[in-house]
């Protein structure tokens, strides 16, 4: 593909990520922090996020298997995870996190399990989309 | 002057602001680091609260401001906030993804100077320097008011030495102030204009304060309430609110003194952390436990000072204590309790701390009443700084009592200070301050307050760090918005110019006492932001100061510069001392001395009660 086309495609993917609510302006903030020594700052942050969040998701999964469910602890874990999501602008994931939080507050065990699945789903979707985006963008810049 | 120091900073203020970021979330840590760097700040990141405390303790003057997340695995962010406030008296900004009012309130109550919600935008970080300035200004004000005219003179003189570039800071600050404070009252120009204040200010004169302390002691410190005090005082024009806010400051002051006492260790000029760790039994444990024992355990309740002169901390249900902030209350109580012991130890340099404590105590207790009378004998720490360190630490508290006990190694200067006499004394004679100076090159640099105070405090503590007078911490409350949120806490901060350093956290132990710098600055109104500003103004200008916007600005500048200098190099501030205190002191108490906790000694001596 030609560079121009690649660039266009990258831009288009990016645009749709925003349009579909996967990302919010925080992601733009990250892009704005690029500089010469960190030309792909947003990508660097996204990768950091994956590392961090993998651990948090594990914690959540483990905690969800506990019986009885420790809602406060779950809420704490999710709060942490949500904080991280806010760092990259993972809008949809954050939304699901809030739903999970509501279930914790309501002491709804089933709700927690269900909403957690949604959180994971959004998370994996976003991850996949960002990977594609970064790949194309990198090719476009190459 | 520290032209070099100053010029070593990148660019003009606020470039080079030294920020410590604490967050267990690595993603955010990196983001914030980048954002802050883009603001030209000097960033240090840390993902553990304990590590952050260590960093802060190691380099008391190493940071200007701390940004911390609320939820952290190893330590609750609020606890960290309290620690920082108590020990280092730096402005602390809290962050969280949770913007729930209750949490924000908790942050504010614990002394946070701001509470940011994640996701944080860079523009929000650009302005964090204002918290530093505000704190400094507040300290400067307290300082100035305490010292009265001399303080300002000091500042003014100091100005000459400042780089022009440094002026930028002050001007910037003032212009910001203007911008942020539509209320003309706060406008710089109105600094000298008391009449613009909406409320009439209560000037807590020596007599009035003594009356107050007498009432407090009669009631029993743990039973006091503003209404009761008011009734006992029998001052018709005084309102319950006036008393309430004064009481709050007083408590903070006491706790600050206590803290200072704790911090003071026989070692000289040691960093606070050092002091703490080395602190022998005698030292007030207030500090110690916090520093050493359990970082998480902020509550002093269980804390009892063992060695002679140690204070017993009791859980005081202080009015000012905000949730979790028992320290203040405790300290106040503690100080009060022990006042009397330690007479002999005062002389003992080793027990400086205790002395300090005692001082604090005395301050709180009736003794202090007597001593409030503003004459403290204190050796001029600044003057004799090098030698004074440690030895000179004179407890400022209870001037009267103290003096009898205290050997004043250095030159003794009688300082008239409103109620604060003690405080003043401490400040002035605070060898610790001196130490600090030498030790930390004055980092306190009052202007930059917060951070410096901590370093400062540490070194000072041993000495009785009155020096901490924390001009530094002054800055903080400058802005009204901020002040309002902090209210008592903030105001305490502001007032506790001295104590700031002790208190570490602005909020936490705001030195209750704001020394009543002889000048009777027009009471600071802790209660309201606007008041705060006016207070600051008042403080700076002091009643006795030639009030005019100009001097204030100049003073501010000098403060700023000092701070700057302090920040950059240790010795820079040496010059400052000259200006500081009253000529009688012969000492030039560097302003920076005030701000750090080290100045606890000072704090002790000083209790400024400004009440609007």
XYZ file of C-alpha atoms in Angstrom:
754
model
C 0.000 0.000 0.000
C 1.192 3.428 -0.638
C 2.128 5.638 2.198
C -0.672 8.043 1.592
C -3.190 5.284 1.592
C -1.779 3.813 4.726
C -1.951 7.117 6.392
C -5.489 7.495 5.324
C -6.373 4.123 6.622
C -4.727 4.807 9.928
C -6.601 8.047 10.207
C -9.806 6.317 9.378
C -9.316 3.644 12.007
C -8.495 6.269 14.509
C -11.528 8.273 13.597
C -13.825 5.337 14.008
C -12.359 4.471 17.381
C -13.449 7.859 18.543
C -16.755 7.813 16.744
C -17.716 4.493 18.146
C -16.841 5.576 21.612
C -13.916 3.311 22.163
C -11.662 6.197 22.864
C -12.183 9.619 24.330
C -10.186 12.843 24.395
C -7.685 11.436 26.857
C -6.199 9.523 23.987
C -5.747 12.802 22.165
C -4.055 14.211 25.227
C -1.575 11.389 25.021
C -0.957 12.049 21.404
C -0.341 15.649 22.317
C 2.446 14.583 24.630
C 4.545 13.212 21.838
C 7.890 14.703 21.345
C 11.133 13.876 19.649
C 12.228 11.396 22.199
C 8.775 9.916 22.507
C 7.281 10.008 19.055
C 4.752 7.318 19.844
C 3.954 8.272 23.345
C 0.364 7.179 23.173
C 1.442 3.753 22.104
C 3.916 3.548 24.915
C 1.182 4.378 27.371
C -1.207 1.908 25.832
C 1.367 -0.824 26.254
C 1.957 0.150 29.839
C -1.747 -0.017 30.270
C -1.922 -3.546 28.927
C 0.729 -4.670 31.356
C -0.883 -3.036 34.302
C -4.363 -4.068 33.434
C -3.499 -7.693 32.809
C -2.584 -7.937 36.458
C -5.717 -6.169 37.564
C -7.951 -8.334 35.461
C -6.356 -11.384 36.971
C -7.027 -10.057 40.429
C -10.604 -9.491 39.520
C -11.052 -12.896 38.047
C -9.603 -14.556 41.080
C -11.660 -12.495 43.428
C -14.810 -13.280 41.507
C -14.317 -16.958 42.118
C -14.310 -16.401 45.851
C -17.295 -17.322 47.802
C -18.777 -15.417 49.354
C -17.972 -12.589 47.064
C -16.054 -9.761 48.632
C -17.739 -6.833 47.016
C -15.632 -4.160 48.581
C -12.476 -5.777 47.475
C -13.854 -6.303 44.015
C -14.881 -2.694 43.954
C -11.383 -1.658 44.907
C -9.819 -3.721 42.206
C -12.203 -2.403 39.644
C -11.620 1.111 40.827
C -7.952 0.650 40.176
C -8.602 -0.793 36.796
C -10.945 1.994 35.908
C -8.340 4.511 36.891
C -5.932 2.925 34.513
C -8.481 2.891 31.735
C -9.019 6.579 32.213
C -5.354 7.017 31.435
C -5.626 5.919 27.875
C -9.143 7.109 27.293
C -10.749 3.681 27.135
C -14.226 5.043 27.146
C -16.300 1.955 26.632
C -14.285 -0.103 29.040
C -14.757 2.594 31.649
C -18.463 2.498 31.107
C -18.569 -1.207 31.813
C -16.425 -0.650 34.872
C -19.048 1.710 36.211
C -21.706 -0.911 35.704
C -19.607 -3.374 37.597
C -19.238 -0.849 40.373
C -22.995 -0.534 40.606
C -23.330 -4.266 40.997
C -20.773 -4.258 43.753
C -22.617 -1.522 45.515
C -25.819 -3.490 45.171
C -24.073 -6.626 46.380
C -25.229 -8.321 43.218
C -22.953 -11.285 42.701
C -24.426 -12.371 39.448
C -24.431 -8.855 38.211
C -20.761 -8.598 39.047
C -19.905 -11.678 37.102
C -21.959 -10.542 34.173
C -20.662 -7.020 34.040
C -17.144 -8.250 34.470
C -17.529 -10.287 31.329
C -18.640 -7.169 29.553
C -15.631 -5.320 30.858
C -13.360 -8.002 29.528
C -15.109 -8.021 26.227
C -14.718 -4.296 25.724
C -11.168 -4.490 26.873
C -10.197 -7.178 24.373
C -12.043 -5.430 21.578
C -10.262 -2.191 22.233
C -6.956 -3.927 22.479
C -7.450 -5.571 19.154
C -8.520 -2.384 17.453
C -5.639 -0.420 18.858
C -3.213 -3.046 17.737
C -4.513 -2.768 14.234
C -4.405 0.968 14.388
C -0.852 1.138 15.613
C 0.258 -1.364 13.059
C -1.181 0.570 10.193
C 0.073 3.850 11.568
C 3.536 2.433 11.894
C 3.484 1.193 8.369
C 2.263 4.545 7.222
C 5.157 6.222 8.935
C 7.698 3.780 7.764
C 22.734 36.078 46.074
C 21.824 33.114 44.542
C 21.907 34.273 41.161
C 23.587 31.150 40.316
C 21.117 29.135 42.097
C 18.387 30.833 40.436
C 19.793 30.783 37.044
C 20.419 27.158 37.390
C 16.777 26.670 37.204
C 15.550 26.128 33.822
C 13.741 29.051 32.552
C 11.690 31.327 34.612
C 9.373 30.340 37.310
C 7.581 28.099 37.526
C 9.984 26.072 35.506
C 11.985 23.750 37.585
C 9.290 23.255 40.124
C 10.180 20.014 41.810
C 7.295 17.686 41.833
C 7.050 14.320 43.436
C 4.368 12.131 41.925
C 3.120 9.139 43.802
C 0.800 6.661 42.137
C 0.672 2.914 42.093
C -0.777 3.039 38.614
C 2.199 2.868 36.325
C 0.239 4.076 33.381
C -0.674 7.284 35.127
C 2.705 7.646 36.621
C 4.198 7.780 33.203
C 1.526 10.045 31.836
C 1.924 12.498 34.673
C 5.642 12.388 34.379
C 5.410 13.347 30.770
C 2.856 16.035 31.363
C 4.832 17.590 34.154
C 7.978 17.500 32.149
C 6.187 19.293 29.423
C 5.411 21.966 31.951
C 9.125 22.210 32.539
C 8.866 20.848 35.993
C 11.381 18.563 37.571
C 9.609 15.321 38.104
C 10.307 12.443 40.407
C 7.991 9.500 40.241
C 7.288 6.892 42.786
C 4.813 4.107 42.864
C 4.815 3.412 46.540
C 3.731 5.738 49.260
C 6.407 4.576 51.609
C 9.019 5.129 49.082
C 7.674 8.579 48.564
C 7.922 9.330 52.230
C 11.459 8.114 52.265
C 12.327 10.303 49.380
C 10.741 13.234 51.039
C 12.486 12.618 54.271
C 15.814 12.136 52.701
C 15.622 15.357 50.924
C 13.636 17.631 53.008
C 13.974 20.462 50.713
C 14.099 18.400 47.700
C 10.595 18.915 46.534
C 8.202 21.706 46.184
C 5.005 19.875 45.822
C 3.634 16.381 45.987
C 0.956 14.855 43.813
C -0.466 11.644 45.067
C -3.188 9.244 44.203
C -5.748 8.484 46.798
C -5.852 4.737 46.390
C -2.596 3.049 46.879
C -1.901 -0.439 48.022
C 0.718 0.148 50.638
C -0.696 3.203 52.225
C -3.838 5.141 52.034
C -3.311 8.317 50.086
C -4.835 10.317 52.864
C -2.368 8.976 55.305
C 0.434 9.931 53.057
C -1.121 13.304 52.795
C -1.135 13.699 56.495
C 2.390 12.563 56.850
C 3.616 14.919 54.271
C 1.723 17.721 55.800
C 3.005 16.994 59.218
C 6.536 16.307 58.437
C 7.310 18.279 55.453
C 4.654 20.804 55.163
C 4.528 20.607 51.458
C 1.484 21.264 49.421
C -0.055 17.999 48.379
C -2.418 17.470 45.513
C -4.584 14.412 45.601
C -5.823 12.577 42.561
C -8.392 9.954 41.961
C -10.671 8.615 39.366
C -13.398 8.994 41.897
C -14.796 12.427 42.198
C -17.314 11.661 44.809
C -17.825 14.624 47.062
C -17.186 12.694 50.214
C -13.787 11.649 49.040
C -12.871 15.059 47.836
C -13.978 16.451 51.136
C -11.821 13.979 52.912
C -8.912 15.059 50.841
C -9.474 18.633 51.628
C -9.885 17.902 55.267
C -6.697 15.997 55.342
C -4.973 18.954 53.975
C -4.847 18.464 50.278
C -4.334 21.694 48.535
C -6.169 20.403 45.525
C -7.983 17.342 44.365
C -7.760 16.350 40.737
C -9.941 13.898 38.971
C -8.558 11.430 36.543
C -8.237 11.676 33.659
C -6.074 14.651 34.362
C -5.349 17.130 31.667
C -2.067 18.792 31.302
C -3.511 22.214 31.738
C -4.534 21.252 35.213
C -0.976 20.475 36.021
C 0.385 23.635 34.623
C -1.028 25.623 37.446
C 0.021 23.537 40.364
C 2.815 25.928 41.134
C 0.254 28.299 42.514
C -0.138 26.053 45.502
C 3.474 26.384 46.282
C 3.411 30.099 46.024
C 0.321 30.377 47.996
C 1.786 28.378 50.750
C 4.855 30.437 50.770
C 2.997 33.573 50.804
C 1.043 32.443 53.692
C 4.140 31.631 55.493
C 5.709 34.800 54.554
C 2.751 36.505 55.837
C 2.818 34.773 59.033
C 6.359 35.396 59.250
C 5.994 38.921 58.441
C 3.221 39.468 60.743
C 5.010 37.803 63.436
C 8.008 39.731 63.080
C 6.233 42.645 62.129
C 8.020 45.202 60.398
C 11.329 43.637 60.694
C 10.243 40.694 58.842
C 9.277 42.745 56.004
C 12.356 44.664 56.164
C 14.092 41.491 55.881
C 12.206 40.600 52.921
C 12.678 43.824 51.371
C 16.301 43.810 51.894
C 16.502 40.437 50.535
C 14.971 41.573 47.416
C 17.944 43.339 46.281
C 19.687 40.190 46.087
C 17.297 38.509 43.982
C 17.641 38.042 40.433
C 15.335 39.967 38.403
C 14.196 36.782 37.062
C 13.016 35.842 40.419
C 10.801 38.722 40.573
C 8.900 37.085 37.960
C 7.634 34.681 40.408
C 6.215 37.182 42.669
C 4.752 39.214 40.013
C 3.406 36.209 38.455
C 1.898 35.223 41.591
C 0.390 38.478 42.244
C -0.919 38.767 38.808
C -2.330 35.380 39.081
C -3.818 36.375 42.238
C -5.464 39.218 40.607
C -6.661 37.132 37.885
C -7.976 34.494 40.069
C -9.442 36.746 42.540
C -11.912 38.987 41.078
C -12.597 40.119 44.502
C -10.786 43.318 44.664
C -10.135 42.704 48.206
C -7.565 40.266 47.259
C -5.996 42.277 44.710
C -2.465 43.031 45.391
C -3.141 46.600 45.358
C -5.347 46.166 48.186
C -2.940 44.532 50.305
C -2.521 47.403 52.443
C -6.087 48.255 52.353
C -7.737 46.779 55.260
C -10.874 48.541 54.779
C -11.606 46.608 51.739
C -12.149 43.520 53.682
C -15.637 42.654 54.139
C -15.361 41.495 57.615
C -13.790 43.361 60.351
C -10.751 41.590 61.426
C -10.007 40.559 64.846
C -6.536 41.310 65.748
C -5.428 38.907 68.330
C -3.299 41.073 70.425
C -1.079 39.727 73.071
C -3.585 40.585 75.682
C -6.433 39.111 73.848
C -4.554 35.978 73.165
C -3.499 35.683 76.740
C -7.041 36.100 77.723
C -7.878 33.351 75.338
C -5.232 30.995 76.562
C -6.226 31.651 80.098
C -9.752 30.736 79.266
C -8.620 27.632 77.491
C -6.575 26.531 80.407
C -9.309 27.230 82.824
C -11.660 25.121 80.888
C -9.197 22.406 80.402
C -7.851 21.923 77.005
C -9.865 18.944 76.226
C -13.047 20.560 77.235
C -12.757 23.708 75.359
C -15.239 24.909 72.937
C -15.445 28.285 71.318
C -18.592 29.219 73.141
C -17.186 28.421 76.507
C -14.023 30.219 75.773
C -15.903 33.174 74.530
C -17.925 33.298 77.673
C -14.912 33.097 79.866
C -13.034 35.688 77.973
C -15.744 38.186 78.379
C -14.830 40.271 75.427
C -18.005 41.780 74.130
C -16.998 42.430 70.619
C -15.538 39.020 70.056
C -17.677 36.485 68.288
C -17.836 32.793 68.670
C -16.489 32.390 65.203
C -13.516 34.500 66.015
C -12.760 32.304 68.922
C -13.386 29.156 66.996
C -10.959 30.003 64.335
C -8.425 31.205 66.805
C -8.795 28.013 68.742
C -8.181 26.064 65.672
C -5.047 27.869 64.941
C -3.977 27.516 68.454
C -4.403 23.829 68.347
C -2.487 23.570 65.221
C 0.171 25.628 66.683
C 0.427 23.413 69.638
C 0.519 20.358 67.605
C 3.078 21.869 65.479
C 5.167 22.625 68.408
C 4.834 19.184 69.501
C 5.713 17.925 66.208
C 8.639 20.098 66.178
C 9.607 18.806 69.453
C 9.461 15.380 68.191
C 11.360 16.148 65.243
C 13.998 17.819 67.016
C 16.596 15.502 67.819
C 19.788 16.211 69.300
C 21.408 15.931 66.046
C 21.902 19.097 64.432
C 20.806 20.147 61.203
C 19.719 16.793 60.370
C 17.178 16.117 57.930
C 13.982 15.528 59.370
C 14.035 11.979 58.663
C 17.348 11.717 60.155
C 16.245 13.445 63.128
C 13.412 11.339 63.551
C 15.257 8.219 63.314
C 17.924 9.320 65.552
C 15.715 10.880 67.883
C 16.331 9.599 71.262
C 13.657 8.825 73.561
C 13.433 12.268 74.628
C 12.159 13.542 71.506
C 8.598 13.964 71.152
C 7.335 11.003 69.831
C 4.879 12.674 67.872
C 7.084 12.861 65.041
C 8.816 9.751 65.679
C 6.058 7.444 65.569
C 4.926 8.803 62.458
C 8.157 8.804 60.837
C 9.563 5.765 62.129
C 7.156 3.530 63.438
C 4.256 3.365 61.410
C 3.927 5.380 58.544
C 0.445 4.492 58.393
C -0.323 5.394 61.768
C -1.069 8.910 61.786
C -3.127 8.968 64.775
C -1.243 10.058 67.639
C -3.649 8.843 70.061
C -1.606 6.121 71.283
C 1.401 8.068 71.161
C 3.087 8.856 74.278
C 6.239 10.488 74.644
C 8.406 8.819 76.951
C 11.397 10.655 77.855
C 11.424 13.526 80.062
C 9.552 16.291 78.790
C 7.763 14.141 76.456
C 4.293 14.825 75.922
C 1.577 12.545 76.334
C -0.576 12.668 73.497
C -4.029 12.299 74.212
C -6.694 12.026 71.886
C -8.160 15.298 71.766
C -11.264 15.923 70.111
C -10.111 19.035 68.695
C -12.391 21.080 66.768
C -9.985 21.481 64.182
C -9.179 17.998 63.665
C -10.700 16.780 60.627
C -11.255 13.284 60.119
C -8.220 11.348 60.642
C -6.398 14.286 61.716
C -6.026 13.580 65.273
C -2.624 14.820 65.334
C -3.572 18.272 65.825
C -5.749 17.626 68.624
C -3.409 15.326 70.131
C -0.587 17.524 69.850
C -2.328 20.309 71.375
C -3.185 18.270 74.256
C 0.114 16.855 74.583
C 1.732 20.071 74.543
C -0.443 21.356 77.120
C 0.083 18.553 79.398
C 3.632 18.612 79.587
C 4.463 22.005 79.682
C 6.012 22.139 82.924
C 8.358 19.359 82.791
C 11.510 19.833 81.273
C 12.726 22.852 82.885
C 16.052 21.418 83.327
C 16.169 19.831 80.090
C 15.678 22.891 78.293
C 19.101 23.733 78.842
C 20.170 20.509 77.685
C 20.709 20.632 74.102
C 20.061 17.103 73.776
C 16.705 17.469 74.930
C 16.096 20.251 72.795
C 13.380 18.470 71.400
C 11.832 17.904 74.586
C 12.334 21.400 75.365
C 10.710 22.170 72.299
C 7.931 20.088 73.229
C 7.753 21.641 76.433
C 7.797 24.817 74.827
C 4.986 23.797 72.872
C 3.372 22.774 75.871
C 4.038 25.801 77.632
C 2.760 27.559 74.858
C -0.382 25.849 75.105
C -0.603 25.963 78.729
C -0.907 28.816 80.956
C 2.699 29.328 80.870
C 2.403 30.206 77.446
C -0.077 32.633 78.382
C 2.352 34.396 80.356
C 4.868 34.024 77.817
C 2.716 35.138 75.207
C 3.766 38.374 76.136
C 6.085 38.546 73.574
C 9.285 38.727 74.888
C 11.282 35.865 74.198
C 14.695 35.529 74.715
C 16.108 33.736 72.014
C 19.384 33.556 70.737
C 19.551 34.739 67.400
C 19.758 31.627 65.528
C 20.576 33.183 62.394
C 23.273 35.101 63.637
C 24.956 32.399 65.318
C 23.657 29.890 63.140
C 26.599 27.717 62.704
C 27.228 27.359 66.302
C 23.810 27.513 67.285
C 22.664 24.597 65.609
C 21.382 22.276 68.030
C 22.572 24.078 70.913
C 20.695 27.029 70.546
C 17.551 25.541 70.308
C 15.619 27.363 72.714
C 12.238 26.439 73.364
C 10.193 29.235 72.484
C 7.211 28.388 74.209
C 6.229 29.935 77.302
C 8.540 32.572 77.063
C 8.592 33.158 80.597
C 9.074 29.727 81.698
C 11.327 28.991 79.063
C 13.588 31.669 79.477
C 14.259 30.770 82.878
C 15.175 27.423 81.843
C 16.694 27.921 78.693
C 20.166 28.691 78.371
C 20.488 30.937 75.606
C 23.631 30.119 74.085
C 23.788 32.703 71.596
C 22.967 36.201 71.743
C 19.774 36.677 73.268
C 17.378 38.779 71.707
C 14.318 39.817 73.147
C 11.731 39.655 70.730
C 8.483 41.060 71.244
C 5.941 39.105 69.781
C 2.406 39.163 70.428
C 1.388 35.981 71.772
C 3.878 34.332 69.940
C 6.715 35.466 71.828
C 7.629 32.024 72.202
C 7.237 31.273 68.766
C 9.225 34.075 67.797
C 11.844 33.153 70.066
C 11.909 29.865 68.669
C 12.058 31.133 65.342
C 14.670 33.360 66.014
C 16.703 31.586 68.275
C 15.984 28.535 66.678
C 19.193 27.021 66.275
C 17.620 24.451 64.319
C 16.789 26.967 61.914
C 20.231 27.844 61.803
C 21.146 24.419 61.303
C 18.834 24.206 58.691
C 20.250 26.960 57.029
C 23.543 25.644 57.042
C 22.441 22.238 56.625
C 20.142 22.711 53.921
C 20.958 25.802 52.451
C 17.971 27.209 53.415
C 16.053 25.477 51.130
C 13.157 26.476 52.780
C 13.435 29.359 51.058
C 10.294 30.431 52.298
C 9.019 31.215 49.055
C 8.890 27.898 47.858
C 7.543 26.781 50.980
C 6.278 23.458 51.180
C 9.097 21.393 50.254
C 11.600 23.355 51.813
C 9.894 23.292 54.925
C 10.238 19.712 55.153
C 13.874 19.682 54.674
C 14.102 22.540 56.704
C 12.105 21.104 59.324
C 14.251 18.182 59.574
C 17.292 20.016 60.152
C 15.631 22.366 62.313
C 13.844 19.970 64.336
C 16.710 19.005 66.276
C 17.311 22.419 67.043
C 14.027 23.197 67.835
C 13.515 24.231 64.482
C 11.681 27.133 65.202
C 13.128 28.316 62.151
C 10.685 26.478 60.306
C 8.714 29.372 60.635
C 7.824 28.484 57.351
C 7.624 31.465 55.627
C 7.761 28.970 53.078
C 4.605 27.441 53.566
C 3.297 30.745 53.232
C 2.411 30.585 49.731
C -0.264 28.149 49.935
C -3.185 29.937 51.023
C -2.856 32.797 48.922
C -5.603 32.090 46.640
C -8.919 32.347 47.971
C -10.376 29.486 46.196
C -7.949 27.335 47.652
C -8.191 28.796 50.958
C -11.806 28.315 51.144
C -11.527 24.734 50.565
C -8.999 24.351 53.151
C -10.578 26.603 55.565
C -9.332 25.739 58.854
C -6.816 23.507 57.562
C -5.625 25.787 55.073
C -5.724 28.656 57.216
C -3.976 26.852 59.802
C -1.436 26.309 57.311
C -1.154 29.719 56.451
C -0.845 30.633 59.885
C 1.326 28.187 60.920
C 3.881 29.644 59.017
C 6.138 28.186 61.280
C 4.578 25.104 61.874
C 4.174 24.394 58.418
C 7.324 22.849 58.304
C 6.447 20.777 61.079
C 3.271 19.873 60.160
C 4.491 18.623 57.119
C 1.334 18.419 55.570
C -0.210 21.631 55.187
C -3.327 20.413 56.309
C -2.546 18.164 58.890
C -1.122 19.939 61.562
C -1.444 23.363 60.672
C 0.276 25.000 63.376
C -2.446 26.247 65.272
C -0.610 28.968 66.534
C 0.256 31.528 64.319
C 2.509 33.564 66.077
C 1.207 36.760 66.873
C 3.964 38.554 65.534
C 4.121 41.392 67.604
C 2.702 43.222 64.957
C -0.608 42.060 65.338
C -1.188 41.649 61.895
C -4.590 42.149 61.169
C -5.882 38.942 62.103
C -5.945 36.405 59.529
C -9.190 35.119 58.830
C -8.863 31.546 58.529
C -12.372 31.035 58.032
C -12.755 32.318 54.706
C -10.739 32.335 51.765
C -11.059 35.883 51.203
C -10.095 36.415 54.676
C -7.193 34.346 54.143
C -6.106 36.493 51.442
C -6.599 39.510 53.408
C -4.827 37.851 56.159
C -2.040 37.195 54.028
C -2.069 40.608 53.002
C -2.216 41.687 56.459
C 0.416 39.416 57.473
C 2.645 40.543 54.904
C 1.996 44.049 55.394
C 1.455 43.738 58.966
C -0.126 46.374 60.805
C 3.077 47.901 61.379
C 4.430 47.496 58.085
C 4.155 50.277 55.837
C 1.261 49.017 54.109
C 1.278 49.377 50.559
C 1.152 47.030 47.827
C 4.612 47.685 46.857
C 6.337 46.527 49.908
C 4.284 43.520 49.930
C 5.182 42.625 46.501
C 8.684 43.207 47.209
C 8.472 41.110 50.169
C 6.839 38.489 48.256
C 9.489 38.656 45.797
C 12.040 38.301 48.354
C 10.218 35.432 49.675
C 10.034 33.910 46.418
C 13.531 34.470 45.716
C 14.509 33.095 48.897
C 12.564 30.132 48.190
C 14.097 29.802 44.907
C 17.400 30.120 46.242
C 16.741 27.767 48.825
C 15.676 25.364 46.446
C 18.616 25.534 44.434
C 21.278 25.591 46.838
C 21.758 25.231 50.355
C 23.791 28.132 51.156
C 22.078 30.617 49.255
C 19.889 31.665 51.872
C 22.491 32.452 54.206
C 22.085 35.858 53.082
C 18.635 35.939 54.150
C 19.201 35.638 57.746
C 20.313 39.052 57.927
C 17.125 40.343 57.114
C 15.021 38.411 59.057
C 14.404 39.437 62.271
C 14.310 42.359 64.179
C 17.502 44.134 64.476
C 17.592 43.413 68.074
C 17.982 39.910 67.247
C 20.973 40.522 65.434
C 20.277 37.607 63.802
C 19.294 37.463 60.602
C 16.901 34.894 60.631
C 16.527 33.689 57.279
C 13.083 33.612 56.281
C 13.297 30.214 55.208
C 13.871 29.267 58.621
C 10.407 29.805 59.217
C 8.892 27.687 56.883
C 10.075 24.377 57.590
C 9.017 22.196 60.200
C 12.248 22.779 61.691
C 10.801 25.875 62.628
C 8.706 24.011 64.868
C 10.565 25.709 67.471
C 9.474 28.803 65.982
C 6.134 27.514 65.684
C 6.078 26.941 69.184
C 6.893 30.334 69.925
C 4.611 31.705 67.501
C 1.087 31.526 67.646
C -0.580 33.834 65.496
C -4.059 34.235 65.956
C -5.565 35.990 63.266
C -9.061 35.986 63.226
C -11.291 37.838 61.066
